[in-house]
PDB file of C-alpha atoms in Angstrom:
ATOM      1  CA  HIS Q   1       3.857  15.620   4.449  1.00 87.00           C
ATOM      2  CA  ILE Q   2       0.024  14.892   4.962  1.00 93.00           C
ATOM      3  CA  ASP Q   3      -2.301  17.612   6.350  1.00 93.00           C
ATOM      4  CA  GLY Q   4      -6.533  18.455   6.191  1.00 94.00           C
ATOM      5  CA  VAL Q   5      -5.940  20.099   3.090  1.00 96.00           C
ATOM      6  CA  ASP Q   6      -4.942  16.758   1.500  1.00 96.00           C
ATOM      7  CA  ALA Q   7      -8.124  15.502   2.553  1.00 96.00           C
ATOM      8  CA  SER Q   8     -10.186  18.322   1.290  1.00 96.00           C
ATOM      9  CA  ASP Q   9      -8.749  17.707  -1.802  1.00 96.00           C
ATOM     10  CA  ILE Q  10      -9.865  13.915  -2.072  1.00 97.00           C
ATOM     11  CA  LEU Q  11     -13.407  15.240  -1.410  1.00 97.00           C
ATOM     12  CA  THR Q  12     -12.921  17.604  -3.719  1.00 97.00           C
ATOM     13  CA  ALA Q  13     -12.129  15.272  -6.690  1.00 97.00           C
ATOM     14  CA  TYR Q  14     -14.645  12.962  -4.991  1.00 97.00           C
ATOM     15  CA  ALA Q  15     -17.317  15.519  -5.534  1.00 97.00           C
ATOM     16  CA  LYS Q  16     -16.196  16.545  -8.988  1.00 97.00           C
ATOM     17  CA  GLU Q  17     -16.123  12.778  -9.934  1.00 96.00           C
ATOM     18  CA  SER Q  18     -19.714  11.758  -8.794  1.00 96.00           C
ATOM     19  CA  ALA Q  19     -21.581  14.410 -10.365  1.00 97.00           C
ATOM     20  CA  GLY Q  20     -20.275  13.335 -13.635  1.00 97.00           C
ATOM     21  CA  GLY Q  21     -17.174  15.577 -13.559  1.00 97.00           C
ATOM     22  CA  LYS Q  22     -13.822  15.095 -14.078  1.00 95.00           C
ATOM     23  CA  SER Q  23     -11.114  15.792 -10.771  1.00 94.00           C
ATOM     24  CA  ASP Q  24      -8.049  17.648 -11.197  1.00 93.00           C
ATOM     25  CA  LEU Q  25      -5.842  14.541  -9.636  1.00 95.00           C
ATOM     26  CA  SER Q  26      -3.658  12.941 -11.647  1.00 96.00           C
ATOM     27  CA  ALA Q  27      -4.067   8.858 -12.010  1.00 95.00           C
ATOM     28  CA  ALA Q  28      -0.685   9.012  -9.468  1.00 96.00           C
ATOM     29  CA  GLN Q  29      -2.508  11.426  -7.071  1.00 95.00           C
ATOM     30  CA  LYS Q  30      -5.640   9.418  -7.241  1.00 95.00           C
ATOM     31  CA  LYS Q  31      -4.287   6.117  -6.115  1.00 96.00           C
ATOM     32  CA  ALA Q  32      -2.806   7.566  -3.700  1.00 95.00           C
ATOM     33  CA  ALA Q  33      -5.633   9.213  -2.695  1.00 96.00           C
ATOM     34  CA  ASP Q  34      -7.724   5.646  -2.106  1.00 97.00           C
ATOM     35  CA  VAL Q  35      -5.810   5.295   1.396  1.00 96.00           C
ATOM     36  CA  ASN Q  36      -7.846   2.666   2.309  1.00 95.00           C
ATOM     37  CA  GLY Q  37      -6.682   0.336  -0.915  1.00 95.00           C
ATOM     38  CA  ASP Q  38     -10.590  -0.335  -1.904  1.00 96.00           C
ATOM     39  CA  LYS Q  39      -9.910   0.960  -5.761  1.00 96.00           C
ATOM     40  CA  VAL Q  40     -12.349   3.678  -4.899  1.00 95.00           C
ATOM     41  CA  MET Q  41     -11.553   7.315  -3.863  1.00 96.00           C
ATOM     42  CA  ASP Q  42     -14.548   8.747  -1.752  1.00 97.00           C
ATOM     43  CA  GLY Q  43     -15.360   9.820   1.317  1.00 96.00           C
ATOM     44  CA  ASN Q  44     -14.086   7.237   3.369  1.00 96.00           C
ATOM     45  CA  ASP Q  45     -10.026   7.776   2.184  1.00 97.00           C
ATOM     46  CA  ALA Q  46     -10.881  11.497   3.039  1.00 97.00           C
ATOM     47  CA  SER Q  47     -11.611  10.720   6.551  1.00 96.00           C
ATOM     48  CA  LEU Q  48      -9.131   8.340   6.900  1.00 96.00           C
ATOM     49  CA  LEU Q  49      -6.504  10.491   5.491  1.00 97.00           C
ATOM     50  CA  LEU Q  50      -8.006  13.396   8.313  1.00 96.00           C
ATOM     51  CA  SER Q  51      -7.699  10.826  11.194  1.00 96.00           C
ATOM     52  CA  TYR Q  52      -3.934   9.994  10.433  1.00 97.00           C
ATOM     53  CA  TYR Q  53      -3.461  13.555   9.838  1.00 96.00           C
ATOM     54  CA  ALA Q  54      -5.190  14.503  13.899  1.00 96.00           C
ATOM     55  CA  TYR Q  55      -2.838  11.109  14.874  1.00 95.00           C
ATOM     56  CA  VAL Q  56       0.246  12.589  13.799  1.00 94.00           C
ATOM     57  CA  SER Q  57      -0.659  16.297  15.082  1.00 95.00           C
ATOM     58  CA  ALA Q  58      -0.932  14.432  18.376  1.00 96.00           C
ATOM     59  CA  LYS Q  59       2.843  13.368  18.137  1.00 93.00           C
ATOM     60  CA  GLY Q  60       1.865   9.863  16.411  1.00 92.00           C
ATOM     61  CA  ASN Q  61       5.140   8.467  15.288  1.00 93.00           C
ATOM     62  CA  VAL Q  62       3.514   5.502  12.598  1.00 94.00           C
ATOM     63  CA  THR Q  63       3.461   5.787   8.649  1.00 95.00           C
ATOM     64  CA  LEU Q  64       0.173   5.702   6.958  1.00 95.00           C
ATOM     65  CA  ALA Q  65       0.886   2.609   5.488  1.00 94.00           C
ATOM     66  CA  GLU Q  66       1.173   1.478   9.676  1.00 95.00           C
ATOM     67  CA  PHE Q  67      -1.912   3.329  10.661  1.00 95.00           C
ATOM     68  CA  MET Q  68      -4.010   1.610   8.178  1.00 94.00           C
ATOM     69  CA  ALA Q  69      -3.083  -1.831   8.632  1.00 93.00           C
ATOM     70  CA  ASP Q  70      -3.679  -1.511  12.607  1.00 89.00           C
ATOM     71  CA  ARG Q  71      -7.242  -0.627  11.018  1.00 85.00           C
ATOM     72  CA  ALA Q  72      -7.790  -3.423   9.063  1.00 76.00           C
TER      73      ALA Q  72
END
């Protein structure tokens, strides 16, 4: 399940890479972390994931893909 820790993990990985380091995420995790599909894992993805988590926590019942489609 998706929660706030996932958004934090995206931000941590993004910060490491932005500072010239290497994130601890696998290639598959990086691909999944690109929530908006723009080929960049960044704070925007973390924010969107946090929004989705809040939605689901408030009894929202759509998938992440459906949630993102509504924002396109």
